[in-house]
Amino acid sequence: MDTVTIAQRFNGPPNSGNGGYTCGLLARFIDGPAKVRLKSPPPLETPLTVVRDDPSVSLFAADAEIARAEPATLELDVPALPPPEEILRCEQRYRGHTQHGFPSCFVCGPARDAGDGLRLFAGPLDERSDQVAAPWLPDESLADADGFIDPVFVWSALDCPGAFSFEPDDGLAVVLGEMTARIDDRVRPGEPLTVLGWHLAADGRRHDTGTAVVRADGDIVAIAKARWFEVDPSAFNLTAA
């Protein structure tokens, strides 16, 4: 029976795993694109059991199911890649620079040092836009044994930018509920990339978003669709976004 452990480095909220990273860990056990549903906050520094129920795979902490993954298909219309100078302006407009519920988040936390967190600061194309973009230069520490960026970190990069394509109501936090991703190509450390995020739909406190990792020439490396929920932070021991 396989086990995985989410190291403290890969937190989202301070005491639980980043959602995209956790989804990527479980997606390793699925051949091809996968849909992963998160059922409870993933604990850190705790051996988690992988249970196979073909074609699904679940992640358990003791008797509690943390997440479930299954094979999926995914097609998305990806917005055009903004010019490089506009992507840098998007990064400067990232609202997390001044207001962030989880400043130590592995993916989008401004409190993380370069080379430690991904520091993906996805800001809007303009003040009214529901499209965001952030530059990404993957660090050497994210490489696998073959010298490519480990797919789990591509899943991570596809996570948080989507949450910044909309704004939750005052006093509410945002948590990832489900993520479907498809990785079409591999990338190497130091390759200049852009992560795009865009809002797809809203139903009350539920939001659907798209994200993509894109090369400088416009080639798409990976895409994802995610479902987010606005929640009372006290119910999750979180801080409002």
PDB file of C-alpha atoms in Angstrom:
ATOM      1  CA  MET A   1       0.000   0.000   0.000  1.00  0.00           C
ATOM      2  CA  ASP A   2       1.386   3.404  -1.014  1.00  0.00           C
ATOM      3  CA  THR A   3       1.726   6.338   1.364  1.00  0.00           C
ATOM      4  CA  VAL A   4       2.537   9.997   0.741  1.00  0.00           C
ATOM      5  CA  THR A   5       3.418  12.821   3.105  1.00  0.00           C
ATOM      6  CA  ILE A   6       2.840  16.539   2.513  1.00  0.00           C
ATOM      7  CA  ALA A   7       5.858  18.401   3.843  1.00  0.00           C
ATOM      8  CA  GLN A   8       5.404  21.688   5.698  1.00  0.00           C
ATOM      9  CA  ARG A   9       6.981  23.512   2.740  1.00  0.00           C
ATOM     10  CA  PHE A  10       3.921  22.712   0.633  1.00  0.00           C
ATOM     11  CA  ASN A  11       1.270  24.273   2.843  1.00  0.00           C
ATOM     12  CA  GLY A  12      -1.653  26.357   1.635  1.00  0.00           C
ATOM     13  CA  PRO A  13      -3.280  27.569   4.835  1.00  0.00           C
ATOM     14  CA  PRO A  14      -0.643  27.376   7.600  1.00  0.00           C
ATOM     15  CA  ASN A  15      -1.761  23.999   8.936  1.00  0.00           C
ATOM     16  CA  SER A  16      -2.816  22.131   5.786  1.00  0.00           C
ATOM     17  CA  GLY A  17      -1.515  21.233   2.354  1.00  0.00           C
ATOM     18  CA  ASN A  18      -1.865  23.445  -0.676  1.00  0.00           C
ATOM     19  CA  GLY A  19      -4.872  22.234  -2.651  1.00  0.00           C
ATOM     20  CA  GLY A  20      -3.191  22.052  -6.051  1.00  0.00           C
ATOM     21  CA  TYR A  21      -0.143  20.304  -4.638  1.00  0.00           C
ATOM     22  CA  THR A  22      -2.348  17.747  -2.873  1.00  0.00           C
ATOM     23  CA  CYS A  23      -4.352  17.159  -6.055  1.00  0.00           C
ATOM     24  CA  GLY A  24      -1.119  16.674  -7.970  1.00  0.00           C
ATOM     25  CA  LEU A  25       0.158  14.117  -5.468  1.00  0.00           C
ATOM     26  CA  LEU A  26      -2.944  11.996  -5.905  1.00  0.00           C
ATOM     27  CA  ALA A  27      -3.065  12.544  -9.676  1.00  0.00           C
ATOM     28  CA  ARG A  28       0.269  10.687  -9.909  1.00  0.00           C
ATOM     29  CA  PHE A  29      -1.712   7.495  -9.462  1.00  0.00           C
ATOM     30  CA  ILE A  30      -3.996   8.261 -12.439  1.00  0.00           C
ATOM     31  CA  ASP A  31      -2.887   7.713 -16.021  1.00  0.00           C
ATOM     32  CA  GLY A  32      -3.526  10.914 -17.989  1.00  0.00           C
ATOM     33  CA  PRO A  33      -5.821  13.832 -17.080  1.00  0.00           C
ATOM     34  CA  ALA A  34      -7.438  13.581 -13.660  1.00  0.00           C
ATOM     35  CA  LYS A  35     -10.212  15.111 -11.605  1.00  0.00           C
ATOM     36  CA  VAL A  36      -9.494  15.395  -7.885  1.00  0.00           C
ATOM     37  CA  ARG A  37     -12.071  16.315  -5.248  1.00  0.00           C
ATOM     38  CA  LEU A  38     -10.812  17.570  -1.895  1.00  0.00           C
ATOM     39  CA  LYS A  39     -12.978  16.439   1.007  1.00  0.00           C
ATOM     40  CA  SER A  40     -11.148  17.866   4.026  1.00  0.00           C
ATOM     41  CA  PRO A  41      -8.009  19.947   4.719  1.00  0.00           C
ATOM     42  CA  PRO A  42      -4.936  17.794   3.956  1.00  0.00           C
ATOM     43  CA  PRO A  43      -2.751  17.427   7.071  1.00  0.00           C
ATOM     44  CA  LEU A  44       0.955  18.233   6.962  1.00  0.00           C
ATOM     45  CA  GLU A  45       3.866  15.991   7.964  1.00  0.00           C
ATOM     46  CA  THR A  46       1.493  13.039   8.303  1.00  0.00           C
ATOM     47  CA  PRO A  47       1.716   9.761   6.365  1.00  0.00           C
ATOM     48  CA  LEU A  48      -1.371   9.541   4.166  1.00  0.00           C
ATOM     49  CA  THR A  49      -2.557   6.244   2.720  1.00  0.00           C
ATOM     50  CA  VAL A  50      -3.333   5.839  -0.979  1.00  0.00           C
ATOM     51  CA  VAL A  51      -6.248   3.454  -1.536  1.00  0.00           C
ATOM     52  CA  ARG A  52      -7.014   2.233  -5.053  1.00  0.00           C
ATOM     53  CA  ASP A  53     -10.601   1.481  -6.107  1.00  0.00           C
ATOM     54  CA  ASP A  54     -10.189   1.191  -9.869  1.00  0.00           C
ATOM     55  CA  PRO A  55     -10.534   3.555 -11.651  1.00  0.00           C
ATOM     56  CA  SER A  56     -10.579   5.898  -8.630  1.00  0.00           C
ATOM     57  CA  VAL A  57      -7.841   6.521  -6.082  1.00  0.00           C
ATOM     58  CA  SER A  58      -8.401   7.969  -2.597  1.00  0.00           C
ATOM     59  CA  LEU A  59      -6.147   9.593  -0.020  1.00  0.00           C
ATOM     60  CA  PHE A  60      -6.804   8.786   3.637  1.00  0.00           C
ATOM     61  CA  ALA A  61      -5.574  10.141   6.959  1.00  0.00           C
ATOM     62  CA  ALA A  62      -6.409   7.254   9.296  1.00  0.00           C
ATOM     63  CA  ASP A  63     -10.100   6.553   8.493  1.00  0.00           C
ATOM     64  CA  ALA A  64     -10.850  10.010   7.058  1.00  0.00           C
ATOM     65  CA  GLU A  65     -10.937  10.379   3.271  1.00  0.00           C
ATOM     66  CA  ILE A  66      -8.996  13.514   2.352  1.00  0.00           C
ATOM     67  CA  ALA A  67      -9.334  13.433  -1.441  1.00  0.00           C
ATOM     68  CA  ARG A  68     -10.489  11.251  -4.312  1.00  0.00           C
ATOM     69  CA  ALA A  69      -9.128  11.228  -7.877  1.00  0.00           C
ATOM     70  CA  GLU A  70     -10.475   9.689 -11.063  1.00  0.00           C
ATOM     71  CA  PRO A  71      -9.629   9.759 -14.785  1.00  0.00           C
ATOM     72  CA  ALA A  72     -11.080  12.728 -16.636  1.00  0.00           C
ATOM     73  CA  THR A  73     -11.198  14.586 -19.922  1.00  0.00           C
ATOM     74  CA  LEU A  74     -10.716  18.334 -20.161  1.00  0.00           C
ATOM     75  CA  GLU A  75     -11.040  20.917 -22.921  1.00  0.00           C
ATOM     76  CA  LEU A  76     -10.799  24.667 -22.292  1.00  0.00           C
ATOM     77  CA  ASP A  77     -10.593  27.768 -24.448  1.00  0.00           C
ATOM     78  CA  VAL A  78      -7.464  29.504 -23.154  1.00  0.00           C
ATOM     79  CA  PRO A  79      -7.280  33.303 -23.367  1.00  0.00           C
ATOM     80  CA  ALA A  80      -4.565  34.883 -25.462  1.00  0.00           C
ATOM     81  CA  LEU A  81      -1.198  35.364 -23.800  1.00  0.00           C
ATOM     82  CA  PRO A  82      -0.694  39.037 -22.845  1.00  0.00           C
ATOM     83  CA  PRO A  83       2.492  40.835 -23.937  1.00  0.00           C
ATOM     84  CA  PRO A  84       5.456  40.371 -21.540  1.00  0.00           C
ATOM     85  CA  GLU A  85       5.277  43.943 -20.239  1.00  0.00           C
ATOM     86  CA  GLU A  86       1.578  43.524 -19.469  1.00  0.00           C
ATOM     87  CA  ILE A  87       2.239  40.301 -17.555  1.00  0.00           C
ATOM     88  CA  LEU A  88       4.676  42.189 -15.330  1.00  0.00           C
ATOM     89  CA  ARG A  89       2.033  44.871 -14.723  1.00  0.00           C
ATOM     90  CA  CYS A  90      -0.433  42.122 -13.774  1.00  0.00           C
ATOM     91  CA  GLU A  91       2.022  40.881 -11.185  1.00  0.00           C
ATOM     92  CA  GLN A  92       2.240  44.386  -9.717  1.00  0.00           C
ATOM     93  CA  ARG A  93      -1.583  44.524  -9.467  1.00  0.00           C
ATOM     94  CA  TYR A  94      -1.769  41.260  -7.474  1.00  0.00           C
ATOM     95  CA  ARG A  95      -4.152  41.946  -4.584  1.00  0.00           C
ATOM     96  CA  GLY A  96      -2.262  39.497  -2.372  1.00  0.00           C
ATOM     97  CA  HIS A  97       0.548  42.045  -2.040  1.00  0.00           C
ATOM     98  CA  THR A  98      -1.658  44.032   0.362  1.00  0.00           C
ATOM     99  CA  GLN A  99      -4.389  41.570   1.424  1.00  0.00           C
ATOM    100  CA  HIS A 100      -3.786  37.843   1.662  1.00  0.00           C
ATOM    101  CA  GLY A 101      -5.503  35.233   3.787  1.00  0.00           C
ATOM    102  CA  PHE A 102      -2.613  32.766   3.583  1.00  0.00           C
ATOM    103  CA  PRO A 103       0.624  34.773   3.122  1.00  0.00           C
ATOM    104  CA  SER A 104       2.765  31.647   3.646  1.00  0.00           C
ATOM    105  CA  CYS A 105       0.998  29.644   0.882  1.00  0.00           C
ATOM    106  CA  PHE A 106       3.512  27.632  -1.147  1.00  0.00           C
ATOM    107  CA  VAL A 107       2.032  28.800  -4.458  1.00  0.00           C
ATOM    108  CA  CYS A 108       0.871  32.387  -4.009  1.00  0.00           C
ATOM    109  CA  GLY A 109       2.136  33.539  -0.613  1.00  0.00           C
ATOM    110  CA  PRO A 110       4.094  36.811  -0.655  1.00  0.00           C
ATOM    111  CA  ALA A 111       5.822  35.818   2.594  1.00  0.00           C
ATOM    112  CA  ARG A 112       7.670  32.941   0.892  1.00  0.00           C
ATOM    113  CA  ASP A 113      11.248  33.491  -0.263  1.00  0.00           C
ATOM    114  CA  ALA A 114      12.244  33.060  -3.892  1.00  0.00           C
ATOM    115  CA  GLY A 115      13.318  29.459  -4.430  1.00  0.00           C
ATOM    116  CA  ASP A 116      11.100  28.295  -1.569  1.00  0.00           C
ATOM    117  CA  GLY A 117       7.549  29.162  -2.646  1.00  0.00           C
ATOM    118  CA  LEU A 118       6.403  29.513  -6.249  1.00  0.00           C
ATOM    119  CA  ARG A 119       5.526  33.195  -5.637  1.00  0.00           C
ATOM    120  CA  LEU A 120       2.848  33.249  -8.348  1.00  0.00           C
ATOM    121  CA  PHE A 121       1.343  36.724  -8.023  1.00  0.00           C
ATOM    122  CA  ALA A 122      -1.540  36.657 -10.491  1.00  0.00           C
ATOM    123  CA  GLY A 123      -3.037  40.093 -10.980  1.00  0.00           C
ATOM    124  CA  PRO A 124      -5.800  41.318 -13.301  1.00  0.00           C
ATOM    125  CA  LEU A 125      -5.307  42.626 -16.810  1.00  0.00           C
ATOM    126  CA  ASP A 126      -7.097  45.782 -15.673  1.00  0.00           C
ATOM    127  CA  GLU A 127      -9.231  46.923 -12.732  1.00  0.00           C
ATOM    128  CA  ARG A 128     -12.397  45.264 -14.038  1.00  0.00           C
ATOM    129  CA  SER A 129     -10.904  42.153 -15.605  1.00  0.00           C
ATOM    130  CA  ASP A 130     -11.765  38.606 -14.537  1.00  0.00           C
ATOM    131  CA  GLN A 131      -8.576  37.414 -16.213  1.00  0.00           C
ATOM    132  CA  VAL A 132      -5.281  37.301 -14.303  1.00  0.00           C
ATOM    133  CA  ALA A 133      -1.693  36.505 -15.219  1.00  0.00           C
ATOM    134  CA  ALA A 134       1.613  35.892 -13.441  1.00  0.00           C
ATOM    135  CA  PRO A 135       5.131  35.128 -14.646  1.00  0.00           C
ATOM    136  CA  TRP A 136       6.698  31.859 -13.483  1.00  0.00           C
ATOM    137  CA  LEU A 137      10.361  30.884 -13.633  1.00  0.00           C
ATOM    138  CA  PRO A 138      10.428  27.373 -12.120  1.00  0.00           C
ATOM    139  CA  ASP A 139      13.192  26.800  -9.585  1.00  0.00           C
ATOM    140  CA  GLU A 140      15.753  24.002  -9.814  1.00  0.00           C
ATOM    141  CA  SER A 141      14.452  22.526  -6.541  1.00  0.00           C
ATOM    142  CA  LEU A 142      11.213  21.577  -8.349  1.00  0.00           C
ATOM    143  CA  ALA A 143      12.930  19.223 -10.787  1.00  0.00           C
ATOM    144  CA  ASP A 144      12.449  15.467 -10.800  1.00  0.00           C
ATOM    145  CA  ALA A 145      15.124  12.825 -11.391  1.00  0.00           C
ATOM    146  CA  ASP A 146      14.896  13.375 -15.163  1.00  0.00           C
ATOM    147  CA  GLY A 147      15.621  17.087 -14.883  1.00  0.00           C
ATOM    148  CA  PHE A 148      12.086  18.264 -15.693  1.00  0.00           C
ATOM    149  CA  ILE A 149       9.712  20.122 -13.393  1.00  0.00           C
ATOM    150  CA  ASP A 150       7.811  17.498 -11.406  1.00  0.00           C
ATOM    151  CA  PRO A 151       4.150  17.423 -12.569  1.00  0.00           C
ATOM    152  CA  VAL A 152       2.987  17.900  -8.967  1.00  0.00           C
ATOM    153  CA  PHE A 153       4.353  21.455  -9.162  1.00  0.00           C
ATOM    154  CA  VAL A 154       2.574  22.092 -12.454  1.00  0.00           C
ATOM    155  CA  TRP A 155      -0.644  21.103 -10.666  1.00  0.00           C
ATOM    156  CA  SER A 156       0.368  23.502  -7.885  1.00  0.00           C
ATOM    157  CA  ALA A 157       0.920  26.356 -10.324  1.00  0.00           C
ATOM    158  CA  LEU A 158      -2.501  25.696 -11.889  1.00  0.00           C
ATOM    159  CA  ASP A 159      -4.189  26.148  -8.509  1.00  0.00           C
ATOM    160  CA  CYS A 160      -4.074  29.551  -6.816  1.00  0.00           C
ATOM    161  CA  PRO A 161      -4.143  31.921  -9.828  1.00  0.00           C
ATOM    162  CA  GLY A 162      -7.745  30.885 -10.488  1.00  0.00           C
ATOM    163  CA  ALA A 163      -8.773  32.070  -7.028  1.00  0.00           C
ATOM    164  CA  PHE A 164      -7.590  35.583  -7.877  1.00  0.00           C
ATOM    165  CA  SER A 165      -9.830  35.857 -10.951  1.00  0.00           C
ATOM    166  CA  PHE A 166     -12.749  36.765  -8.643  1.00  0.00           C
ATOM    167  CA  GLU A 167     -13.167  38.463  -5.293  1.00  0.00           C
ATOM    168  CA  PRO A 168     -15.012  36.782  -2.415  1.00  0.00           C
ATOM    169  CA  ASP A 169     -17.534  38.690  -0.344  1.00  0.00           C
ATOM    170  CA  ASP A 170     -16.137  40.645   2.585  1.00  0.00           C
ATOM    171  CA  GLY A 171     -15.237  38.432   5.533  1.00  0.00           C
ATOM    172  CA  LEU A 172     -15.182  35.208   3.538  1.00  0.00           C
ATOM    173  CA  ALA A 173     -12.266  32.961   2.623  1.00  0.00           C
ATOM    174  CA  VAL A 174     -11.870  30.869  -0.532  1.00  0.00           C
ATOM    175  CA  VAL A 175     -11.085  27.139  -0.538  1.00  0.00           C
ATOM    176  CA  LEU A 176     -10.483  24.741  -3.406  1.00  0.00           C
ATOM    177  CA  GLY A 177     -13.099  22.021  -3.710  1.00  0.00           C
ATOM    178  CA  GLU A 178     -12.263  20.263  -6.959  1.00  0.00           C
ATOM    179  CA  MET A 179      -9.641  20.447  -9.690  1.00  0.00           C
ATOM    180  CA  THR A 180      -9.371  18.780 -13.090  1.00  0.00           C
ATOM    181  CA  ALA A 181      -6.061  19.129 -14.923  1.00  0.00           C
ATOM    182  CA  ARG A 182      -4.381  17.996 -18.120  1.00  0.00           C
ATOM    183  CA  ILE A 183      -0.609  18.296 -18.639  1.00  0.00           C
ATOM    184  CA  ASP A 184       0.409  18.267 -22.304  1.00  0.00           C
ATOM    185  CA  ASP A 185       4.153  18.838 -22.100  1.00  0.00           C
ATOM    186  CA  ARG A 186       7.076  18.982 -19.692  1.00  0.00           C
ATOM    187  CA  VAL A 187       9.182  22.000 -18.782  1.00  0.00           C
ATOM    188  CA  ARG A 188      12.653  22.476 -17.379  1.00  0.00           C
ATOM    189  CA  PRO A 189      13.822  24.651 -14.483  1.00  0.00           C
ATOM    190  CA  GLY A 190      14.485  28.234 -15.505  1.00  0.00           C
ATOM    191  CA  GLU A 191      12.132  28.155 -18.502  1.00  0.00           C
ATOM    192  CA  PRO A 192      10.126  31.430 -18.630  1.00  0.00           C
ATOM    193  CA  LEU A 193       6.431  30.635 -18.327  1.00  0.00           C
ATOM    194  CA  THR A 194       3.176  32.470 -17.679  1.00  0.00           C
ATOM    195  CA  VAL A 195       0.271  31.201 -15.589  1.00  0.00           C
ATOM    196  CA  LEU A 196      -3.121  32.501 -16.715  1.00  0.00           C
ATOM    197  CA  GLY A 197      -6.327  32.423 -14.689  1.00  0.00           C
ATOM    198  CA  TRP A 198      -9.871  33.349 -15.654  1.00  0.00           C
ATOM    199  CA  HIS A 199     -13.338  33.235 -14.136  1.00  0.00           C
ATOM    200  CA  LEU A 200     -15.804  30.876 -15.822  1.00  0.00           C
ATOM    201  CA  ALA A 201     -19.002  30.954 -13.772  1.00  0.00           C
ATOM    202  CA  ALA A 202     -20.494  31.764 -10.379  1.00  0.00           C
ATOM    203  CA  ASP A 203     -23.434  30.257  -8.507  1.00  0.00           C
ATOM    204  CA  GLY A 204     -23.834  31.963  -5.151  1.00  0.00           C
ATOM    205  CA  ARG A 205     -20.644  31.262  -3.225  1.00  0.00           C
ATOM    206  CA  ARG A 206     -19.447  28.674  -5.740  1.00  0.00           C
ATOM    207  CA  HIS A 207     -17.033  29.695  -8.513  1.00  0.00           C
ATOM    208  CA  ASP A 208     -15.586  27.850 -11.495  1.00  0.00           C
ATOM    209  CA  THR A 209     -12.253  29.013 -12.911  1.00  0.00           C
ATOM    210  CA  GLY A 210      -9.803  28.075 -15.618  1.00  0.00           C
ATOM    211  CA  THR A 211      -6.019  28.200 -15.479  1.00  0.00           C
ATOM    212  CA  ALA A 212      -3.219  27.464 -17.908  1.00  0.00           C
ATOM    213  CA  VAL A 213       0.573  27.293 -17.926  1.00  0.00           C
ATOM    214  CA  VAL A 214       1.812  28.831 -21.170  1.00  0.00           C
ATOM    215  CA  ARG A 215       5.225  29.178 -22.814  1.00  0.00           C
ATOM    216  CA  ALA A 216       6.561  32.495 -24.058  1.00  0.00           C
ATOM    217  CA  ASP A 217       5.707  31.502 -27.638  1.00  0.00           C
ATOM    218  CA  GLY A 218       2.078  30.805 -26.672  1.00  0.00           C
ATOM    219  CA  ASP A 219       2.331  27.014 -26.567  1.00  0.00           C
ATOM    220  CA  ILE A 220       0.150  25.580 -23.809  1.00  0.00           C
ATOM    221  CA  VAL A 221       1.886  23.310 -21.299  1.00  0.00           C
ATOM    222  CA  ALA A 222      -1.095  22.490 -19.064  1.00  0.00           C
ATOM    223  CA  ILE A 223      -4.691  23.494 -18.373  1.00  0.00           C
ATOM    224  CA  ALA A 224      -7.031  23.103 -15.428  1.00  0.00           C
ATOM    225  CA  LYS A 225     -10.581  23.771 -14.348  1.00  0.00           C
ATOM    226  CA  ALA A 226     -11.277  24.313 -10.662  1.00  0.00           C
ATOM    227  CA  ARG A 227     -14.257  24.764  -8.380  1.00  0.00           C
ATOM    228  CA  TRP A 228     -13.899  27.147  -5.447  1.00  0.00           C
ATOM    229  CA  PHE A 229     -16.130  27.864  -2.471  1.00  0.00           C
ATOM    230  CA  GLU A 230     -16.446  31.023  -0.421  1.00  0.00           C
ATOM    231  CA  VAL A 231     -16.599  29.897   3.208  1.00  0.00           C
ATOM    232  CA  ASP A 232     -16.815  31.237   6.717  1.00  0.00           C
ATOM    233  CA  PRO A 233     -13.148  31.187   7.748  1.00  0.00           C
ATOM    234  CA  SER A 234     -13.979  30.287  11.354  1.00  0.00           C
ATOM    235  CA  ALA A 235     -15.390  26.961  10.153  1.00  0.00           C
ATOM    236  CA  PHE A 236     -12.009  26.036   8.662  1.00  0.00           C
ATOM    237  CA  ASN A 237      -9.771  27.811  11.179  1.00  0.00           C
ATOM    238  CA  LEU A 238      -8.764  30.113   8.325  1.00  0.00           C
ATOM    239  CA  THR A 239      -8.286  33.837   7.844  1.00  0.00           C
ATOM    240  CA  ALA A 240     -10.567  35.817   5.537  1.00  0.00           C
ATOM    241  CA  ALA A 241      -9.065  36.506   2.128  1.00  0.00           C
TER     242      ALA A 241
END
